[in-house]
CSV table of C-alpha atoms in Angstrom, one decimal:
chain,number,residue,atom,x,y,z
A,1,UNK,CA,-11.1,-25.8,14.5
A,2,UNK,CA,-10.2,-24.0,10.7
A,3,UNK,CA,-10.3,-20.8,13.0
A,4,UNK,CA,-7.6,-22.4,15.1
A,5,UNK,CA,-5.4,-23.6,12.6
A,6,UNK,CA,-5.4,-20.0,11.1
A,7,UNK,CA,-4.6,-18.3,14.5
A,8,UNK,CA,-1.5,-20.9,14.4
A,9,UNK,CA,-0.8,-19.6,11.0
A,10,UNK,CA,-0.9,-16.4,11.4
A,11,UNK,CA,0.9,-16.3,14.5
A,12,UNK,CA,3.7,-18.0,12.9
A,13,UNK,CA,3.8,-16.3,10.0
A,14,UNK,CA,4.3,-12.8,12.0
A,15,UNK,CA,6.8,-14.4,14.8
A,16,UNK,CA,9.2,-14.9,11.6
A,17,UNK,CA,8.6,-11.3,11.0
A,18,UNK,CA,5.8,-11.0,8.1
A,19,UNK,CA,5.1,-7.1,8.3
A,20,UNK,CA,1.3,-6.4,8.8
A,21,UNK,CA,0.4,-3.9,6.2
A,22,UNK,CA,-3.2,-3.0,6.8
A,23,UNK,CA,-4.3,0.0,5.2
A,24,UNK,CA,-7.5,1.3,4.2
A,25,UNK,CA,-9.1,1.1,1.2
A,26,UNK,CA,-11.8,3.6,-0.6
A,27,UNK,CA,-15.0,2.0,-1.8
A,28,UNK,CA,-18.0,4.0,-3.6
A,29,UNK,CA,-21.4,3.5,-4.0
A,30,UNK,CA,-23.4,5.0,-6.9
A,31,UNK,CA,-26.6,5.9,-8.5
A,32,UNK,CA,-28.0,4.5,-11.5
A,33,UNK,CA,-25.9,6.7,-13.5
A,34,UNK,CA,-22.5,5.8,-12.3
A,35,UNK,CA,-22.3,8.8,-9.4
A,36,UNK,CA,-20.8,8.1,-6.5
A,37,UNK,CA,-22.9,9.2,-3.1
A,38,UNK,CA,-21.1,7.2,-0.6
A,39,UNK,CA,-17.8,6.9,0.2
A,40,UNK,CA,-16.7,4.8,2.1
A,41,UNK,CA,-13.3,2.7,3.9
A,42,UNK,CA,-13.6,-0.9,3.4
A,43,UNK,CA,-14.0,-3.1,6.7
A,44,UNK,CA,-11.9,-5.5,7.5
A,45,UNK,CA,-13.6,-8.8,8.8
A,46,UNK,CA,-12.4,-11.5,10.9
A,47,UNK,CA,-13.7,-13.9,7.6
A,48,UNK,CA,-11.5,-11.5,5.0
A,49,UNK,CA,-8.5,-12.3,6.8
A,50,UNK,CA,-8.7,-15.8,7.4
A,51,UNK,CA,-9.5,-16.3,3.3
A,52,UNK,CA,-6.0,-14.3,2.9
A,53,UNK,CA,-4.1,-16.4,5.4
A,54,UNK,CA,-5.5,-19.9,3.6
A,55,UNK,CA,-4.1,-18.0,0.1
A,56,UNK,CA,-1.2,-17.3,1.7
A,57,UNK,CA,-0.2,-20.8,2.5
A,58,UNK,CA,-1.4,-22.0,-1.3
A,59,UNK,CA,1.0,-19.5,-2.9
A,60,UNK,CA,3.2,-20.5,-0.3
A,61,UNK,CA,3.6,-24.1,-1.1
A,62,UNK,CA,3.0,-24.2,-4.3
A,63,UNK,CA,5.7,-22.2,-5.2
A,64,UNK,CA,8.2,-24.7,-2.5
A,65,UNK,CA,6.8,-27.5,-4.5
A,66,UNK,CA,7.5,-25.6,-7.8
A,67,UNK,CA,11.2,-24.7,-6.4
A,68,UNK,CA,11.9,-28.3,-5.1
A,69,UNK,CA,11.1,-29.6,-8.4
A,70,UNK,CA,13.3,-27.1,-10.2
A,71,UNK,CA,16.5,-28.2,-8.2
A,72,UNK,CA,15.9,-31.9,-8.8
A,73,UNK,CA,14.3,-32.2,-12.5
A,74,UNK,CA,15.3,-28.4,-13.6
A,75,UNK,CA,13.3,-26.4,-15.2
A,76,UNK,CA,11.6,-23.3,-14.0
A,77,UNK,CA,8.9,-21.1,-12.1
A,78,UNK,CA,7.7,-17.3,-11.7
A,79,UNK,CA,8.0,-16.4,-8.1
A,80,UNK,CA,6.7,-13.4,-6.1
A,81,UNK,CA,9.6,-11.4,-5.0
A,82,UNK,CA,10.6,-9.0,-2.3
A,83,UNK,CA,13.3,-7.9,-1.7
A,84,UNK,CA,14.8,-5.9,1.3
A,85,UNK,CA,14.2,-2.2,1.2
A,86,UNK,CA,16.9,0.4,0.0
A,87,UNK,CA,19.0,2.1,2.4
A,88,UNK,CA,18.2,6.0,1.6
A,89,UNK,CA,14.1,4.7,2.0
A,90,UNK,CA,15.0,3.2,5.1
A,91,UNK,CA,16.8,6.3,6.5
A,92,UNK,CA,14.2,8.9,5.5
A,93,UNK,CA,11.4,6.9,6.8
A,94,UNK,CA,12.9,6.9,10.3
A,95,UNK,CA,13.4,10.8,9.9
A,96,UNK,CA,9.9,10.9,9.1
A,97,UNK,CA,8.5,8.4,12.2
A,98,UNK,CA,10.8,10.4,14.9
A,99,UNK,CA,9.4,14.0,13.8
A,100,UNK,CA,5.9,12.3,14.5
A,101,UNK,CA,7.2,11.4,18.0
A,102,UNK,CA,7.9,7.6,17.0
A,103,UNK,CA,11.2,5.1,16.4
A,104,UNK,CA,12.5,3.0,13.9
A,105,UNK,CA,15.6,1.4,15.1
A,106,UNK,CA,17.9,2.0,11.8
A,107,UNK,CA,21.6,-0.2,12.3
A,108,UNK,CA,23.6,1.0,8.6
A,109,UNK,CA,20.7,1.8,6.6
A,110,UNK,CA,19.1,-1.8,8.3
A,111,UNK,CA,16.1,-2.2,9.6
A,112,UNK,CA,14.2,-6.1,10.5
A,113,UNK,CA,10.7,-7.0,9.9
A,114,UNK,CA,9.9,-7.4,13.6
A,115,UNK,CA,10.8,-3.6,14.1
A,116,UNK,CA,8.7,-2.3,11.5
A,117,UNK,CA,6.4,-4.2,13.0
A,118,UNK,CA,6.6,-3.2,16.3
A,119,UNK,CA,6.4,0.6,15.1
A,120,UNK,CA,2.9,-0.3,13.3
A,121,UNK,CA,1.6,-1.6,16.8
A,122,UNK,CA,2.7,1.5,17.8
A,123,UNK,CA,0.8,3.7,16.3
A,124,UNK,CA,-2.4,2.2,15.9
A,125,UNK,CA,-5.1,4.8,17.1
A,126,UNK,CA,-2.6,7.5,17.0
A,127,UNK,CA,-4.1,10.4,14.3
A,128,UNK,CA,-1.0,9.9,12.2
A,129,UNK,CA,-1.9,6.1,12.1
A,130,UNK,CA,-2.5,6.4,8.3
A,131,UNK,CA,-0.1,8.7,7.3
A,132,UNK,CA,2.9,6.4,9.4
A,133,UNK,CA,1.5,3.0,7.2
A,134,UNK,CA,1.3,4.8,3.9
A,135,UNK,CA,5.0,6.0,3.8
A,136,UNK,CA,6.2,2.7,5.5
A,137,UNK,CA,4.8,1.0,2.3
A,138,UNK,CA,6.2,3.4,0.0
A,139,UNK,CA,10.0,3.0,1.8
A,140,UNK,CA,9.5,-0.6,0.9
A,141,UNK,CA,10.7,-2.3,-2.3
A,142,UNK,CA,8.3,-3.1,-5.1
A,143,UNK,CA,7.4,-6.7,-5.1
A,144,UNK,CA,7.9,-8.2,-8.9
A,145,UNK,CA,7.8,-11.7,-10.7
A,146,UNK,CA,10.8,-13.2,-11.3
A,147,UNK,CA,12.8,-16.7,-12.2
A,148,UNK,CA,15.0,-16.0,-9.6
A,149,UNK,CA,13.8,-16.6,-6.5
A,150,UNK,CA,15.4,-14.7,-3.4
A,151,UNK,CA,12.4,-14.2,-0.8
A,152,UNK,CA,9.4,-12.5,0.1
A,153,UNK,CA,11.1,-9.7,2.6
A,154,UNK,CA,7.7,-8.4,3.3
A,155,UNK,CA,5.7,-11.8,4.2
A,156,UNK,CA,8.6,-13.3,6.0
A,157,UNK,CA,8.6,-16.3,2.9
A,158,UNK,CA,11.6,-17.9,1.8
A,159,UNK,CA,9.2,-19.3,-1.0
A,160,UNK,CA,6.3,-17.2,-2.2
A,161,UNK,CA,4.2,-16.9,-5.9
A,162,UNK,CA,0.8,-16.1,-7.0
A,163,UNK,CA,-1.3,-18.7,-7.4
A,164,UNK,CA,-4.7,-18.5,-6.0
A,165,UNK,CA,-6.5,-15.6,-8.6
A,166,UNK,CA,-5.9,-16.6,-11.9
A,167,UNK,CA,-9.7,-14.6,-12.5
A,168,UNK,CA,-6.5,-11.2,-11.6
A,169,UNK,CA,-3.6,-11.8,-12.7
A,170,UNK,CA,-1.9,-13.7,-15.8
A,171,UNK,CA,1.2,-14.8,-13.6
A,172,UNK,CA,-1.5,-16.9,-11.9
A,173,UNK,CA,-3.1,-18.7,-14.9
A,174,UNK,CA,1.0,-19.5,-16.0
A,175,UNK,CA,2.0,-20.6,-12.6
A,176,UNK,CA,-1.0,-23.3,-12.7
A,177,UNK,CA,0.6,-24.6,-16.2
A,178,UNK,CA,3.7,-24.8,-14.7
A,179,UNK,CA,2.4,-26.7,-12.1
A,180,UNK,CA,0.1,-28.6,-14.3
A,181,UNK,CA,3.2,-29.8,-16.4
A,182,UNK,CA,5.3,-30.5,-13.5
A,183,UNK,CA,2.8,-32.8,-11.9
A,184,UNK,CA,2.6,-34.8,-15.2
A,185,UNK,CA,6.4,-35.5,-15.4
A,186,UNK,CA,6.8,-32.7,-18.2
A,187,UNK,CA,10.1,-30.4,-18.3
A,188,UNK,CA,10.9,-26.8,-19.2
A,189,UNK,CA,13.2,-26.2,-21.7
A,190,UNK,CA,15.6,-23.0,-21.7
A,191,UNK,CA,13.9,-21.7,-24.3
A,192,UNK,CA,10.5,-21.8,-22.5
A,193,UNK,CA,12.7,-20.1,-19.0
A,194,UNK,CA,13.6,-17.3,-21.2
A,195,UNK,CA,10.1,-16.8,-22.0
A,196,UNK,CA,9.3,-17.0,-18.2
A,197,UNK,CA,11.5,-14.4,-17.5
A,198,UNK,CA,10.5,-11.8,-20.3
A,199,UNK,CA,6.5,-12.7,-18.8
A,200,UNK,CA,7.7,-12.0,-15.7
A,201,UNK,CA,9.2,-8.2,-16.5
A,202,UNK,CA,6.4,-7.3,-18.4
A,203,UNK,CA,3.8,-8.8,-16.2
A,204,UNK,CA,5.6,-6.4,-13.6
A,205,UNK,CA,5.4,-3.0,-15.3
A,206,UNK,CA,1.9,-3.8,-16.4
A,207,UNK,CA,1.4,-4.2,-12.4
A,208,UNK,CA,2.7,-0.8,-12.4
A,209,UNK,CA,0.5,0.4,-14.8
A,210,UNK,CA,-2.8,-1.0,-13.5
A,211,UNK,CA,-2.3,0.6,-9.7
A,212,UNK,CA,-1.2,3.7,-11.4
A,213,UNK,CA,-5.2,3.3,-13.6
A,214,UNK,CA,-6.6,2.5,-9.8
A,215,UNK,CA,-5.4,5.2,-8.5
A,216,UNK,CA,-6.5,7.9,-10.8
A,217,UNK,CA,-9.9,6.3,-11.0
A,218,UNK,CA,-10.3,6.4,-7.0
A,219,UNK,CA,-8.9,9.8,-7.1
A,220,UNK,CA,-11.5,11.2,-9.8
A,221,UNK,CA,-14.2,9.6,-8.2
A,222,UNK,CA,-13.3,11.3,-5.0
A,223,UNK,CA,-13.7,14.7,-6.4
A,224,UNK,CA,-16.5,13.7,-8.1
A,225,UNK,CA,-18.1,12.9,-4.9
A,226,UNK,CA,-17.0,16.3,-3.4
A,227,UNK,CA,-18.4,18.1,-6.2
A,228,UNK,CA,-21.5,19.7,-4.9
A,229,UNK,CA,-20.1,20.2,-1.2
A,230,UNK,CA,-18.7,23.0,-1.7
A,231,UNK,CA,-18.7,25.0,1.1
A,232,UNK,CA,-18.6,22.3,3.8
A,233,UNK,CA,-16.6,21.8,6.9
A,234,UNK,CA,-15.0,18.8,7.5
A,235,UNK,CA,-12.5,16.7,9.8
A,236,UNK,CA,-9.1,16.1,8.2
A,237,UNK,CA,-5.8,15.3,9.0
A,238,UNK,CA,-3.1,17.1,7.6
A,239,UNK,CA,-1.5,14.3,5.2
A,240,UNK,CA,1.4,16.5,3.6
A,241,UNK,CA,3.2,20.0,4.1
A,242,UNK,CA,5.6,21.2,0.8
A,243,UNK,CA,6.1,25.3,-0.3
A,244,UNK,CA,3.0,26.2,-1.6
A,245,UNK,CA,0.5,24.6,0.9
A,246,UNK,CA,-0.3,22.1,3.5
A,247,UNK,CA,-2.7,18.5,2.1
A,248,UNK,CA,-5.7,17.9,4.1
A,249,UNK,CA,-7.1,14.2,4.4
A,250,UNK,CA,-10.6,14.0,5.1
A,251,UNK,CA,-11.0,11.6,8.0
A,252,UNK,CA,-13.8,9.6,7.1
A,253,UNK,CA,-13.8,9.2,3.5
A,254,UNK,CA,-9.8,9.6,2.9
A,255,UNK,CA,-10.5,12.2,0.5
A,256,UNK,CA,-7.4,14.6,0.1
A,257,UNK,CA,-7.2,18.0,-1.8
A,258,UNK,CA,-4.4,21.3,-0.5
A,259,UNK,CA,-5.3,24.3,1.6
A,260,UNK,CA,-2.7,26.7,0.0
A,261,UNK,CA,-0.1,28.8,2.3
A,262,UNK,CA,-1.4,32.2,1.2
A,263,UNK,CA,-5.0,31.7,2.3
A,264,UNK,CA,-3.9,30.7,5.9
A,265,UNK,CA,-5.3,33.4,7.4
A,266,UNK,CA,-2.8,35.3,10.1
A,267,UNK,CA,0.2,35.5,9.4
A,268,UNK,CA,2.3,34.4,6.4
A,269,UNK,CA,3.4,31.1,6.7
A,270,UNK,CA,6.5,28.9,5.2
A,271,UNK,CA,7.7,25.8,5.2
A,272,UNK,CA,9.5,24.3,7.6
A,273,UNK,CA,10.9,21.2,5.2
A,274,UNK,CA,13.0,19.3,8.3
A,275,UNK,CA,10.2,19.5,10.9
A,276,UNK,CA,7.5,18.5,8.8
A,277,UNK,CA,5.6,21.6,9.4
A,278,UNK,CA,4.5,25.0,8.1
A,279,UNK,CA,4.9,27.8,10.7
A,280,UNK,CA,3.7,31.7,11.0
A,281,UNK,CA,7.2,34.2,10.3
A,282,UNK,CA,5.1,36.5,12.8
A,283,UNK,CA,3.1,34.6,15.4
A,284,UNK,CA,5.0,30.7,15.7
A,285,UNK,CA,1.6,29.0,14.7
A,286,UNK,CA,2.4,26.1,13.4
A,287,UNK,CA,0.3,22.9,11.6
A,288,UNK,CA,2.3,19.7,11.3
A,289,UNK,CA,1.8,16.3,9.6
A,290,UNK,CA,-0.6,14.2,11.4
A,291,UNK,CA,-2.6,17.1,13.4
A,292,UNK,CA,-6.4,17.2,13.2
A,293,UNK,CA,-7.9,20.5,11.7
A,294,UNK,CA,-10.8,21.4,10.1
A,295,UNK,CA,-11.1,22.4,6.8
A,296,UNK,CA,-13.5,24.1,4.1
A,297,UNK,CA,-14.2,22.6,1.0
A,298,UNK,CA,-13.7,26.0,-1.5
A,299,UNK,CA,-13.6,24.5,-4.9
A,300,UNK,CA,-13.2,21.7,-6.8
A,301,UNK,CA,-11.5,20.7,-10.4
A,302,UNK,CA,-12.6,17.4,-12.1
A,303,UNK,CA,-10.5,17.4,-14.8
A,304,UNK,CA,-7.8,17.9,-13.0
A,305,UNK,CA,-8.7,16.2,-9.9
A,306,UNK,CA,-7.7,18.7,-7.4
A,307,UNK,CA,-9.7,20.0,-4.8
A,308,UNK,CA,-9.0,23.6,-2.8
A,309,UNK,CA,-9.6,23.5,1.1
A,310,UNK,CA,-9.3,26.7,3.6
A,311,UNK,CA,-8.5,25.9,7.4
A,312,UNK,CA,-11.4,26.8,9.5
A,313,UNK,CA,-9.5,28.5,12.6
């Protein structure tokens, strides 16, 4: 069956170590007038996946076709690149798994696929789940377009391009040129690789740009949302300690806003930067990344896009 084939596929695809980055994702729902009222994690169904996998395969062999023809005709192509993450990222993300009770086997600032893998496994269901995936992505490198093809690191692909949304992404619409011109017998001058290559940088920061947009949208649509719950309790995680105050995540809706240090009530609290933690000078309370508290929404800024929480003790 196609359910069957895909199973093989994916199976495959995460033996030769593709990394399985599942995070969630923040959808809203509004009113007539554009307000959100719901927010919500998007699901993840059985049907979504096996669309990605087929996509997967159709970047994936279009851009081998697209290299093989390169090598014997010349020319050129815009892959998908990824390449292996930077030592430092690699180093401080184990620091940061093993003072949430995990490991990430590190050999010289090294670290495979398969054990990134195994730590994800590892932590599914644990209440630092999130937190663990989020800075996993960020330690990776950013994938880009280039001429030069040297891998996917991420998906385990020695050949790998974007092919399948050309509705997205521009890199898309110019990968099914190439291939249009390549299946008629036509050729790519060095004039037209340059080209390719300038395209390729600046489809790359625009990249940037756009998930930097997506972001900020998400993030003022959150408060938004939050605006008239002010004083409501809710279930968070804590999601980030630093000088001044401890991040709160809200569990169900991933919205995140800072209960500050000075209204812990207590004791006076500080940062402790190497454990990952805030403790009490007087009592040794301490709140760490990835425990559960409850928190109290106390104010919120739109403009800013900053909401105020106070730990309900």
């Amino acid at each position: 069956t196609v359910y069957d084939q895909l199973l093989d596929i994916y199976k495959e695809n995460k033996k030769n170590g593709a990394i399985e980055f599942e995070t969630d994702e923040v959808r809203f729902e509004l009113d007539s007038e554009g307000k959100p009222i719901r927010v919500y994690k998007k699901p993840r169904l059985d049907t979504m996946k096996m669309i990605e996998e087929w996509m997967l395969l159709a970047n994936r062999e279009v851009a081998k076709f697209l290299s093989d023809k390169t090598k014997v005709r010349g020319g050129a192509s815009i892959f998908r690149i990824h390449n292996f993450p930077k030592m430092e990222r690699i180093e401080e993300l184990a620091v940061f798994v093993r003072a949430l009770g995990h490991d990430l086997p590190v050999k010289d600032g090294q670290v495979s696929a398969k054990d990134i893998n195994a730590l994800l496994s590892a932590i599914e269901g644990h209440p630092a789940e999130s937190l663990i995936k989020t800075a996993t992505v960020r330690s990776m490198a950013k994938a880009v377009y280039s001429t030069k093809n040297i891998g996917h690191f991420g998906l385990a692909f020695e050949y790998y391009t974007h092919f399948t949304s050309p509705i997205r992404r521009y890199p898309d619409l110019l990968i099914h040129r190439i291939l249009e011109n390549h299946l008629n017998g036509g050729k790519i001058s060095k004039d037209e690789l340059a080209i390719f290559e300038k395209i390729a940088l600046e489809c790359s920061d625009r990249e940037i740009t756009v998930q930097e947009a997506e972001r900020e949208s998400i993030r003022y649509k959150q408060v938004e949302f939050m605006q008239d719950k002010v004083g409501q309790t809710f279930d968070c995680t804590i999601s980030g300690v630093s000088e001044w105050g401890v991040y709160v995540e809200v569990k169900d809706t991933k919205v995140e806003g800072m209960v500050r240090l000075r209204d812990i009530a207590g004791d006076t609290f500080v940062l402790d930067e190497k454990n990952y933690c805030v403790f009490g000078q007087t009592t040794g309370k301490k709140y760490s990344l990835g425990d559960s508290v409850k928190a109290e929404l106390i104010s919120t800024n739109l403009d800013r896009k900053i909401l105020d929480f106070k730990l309900v003790v």
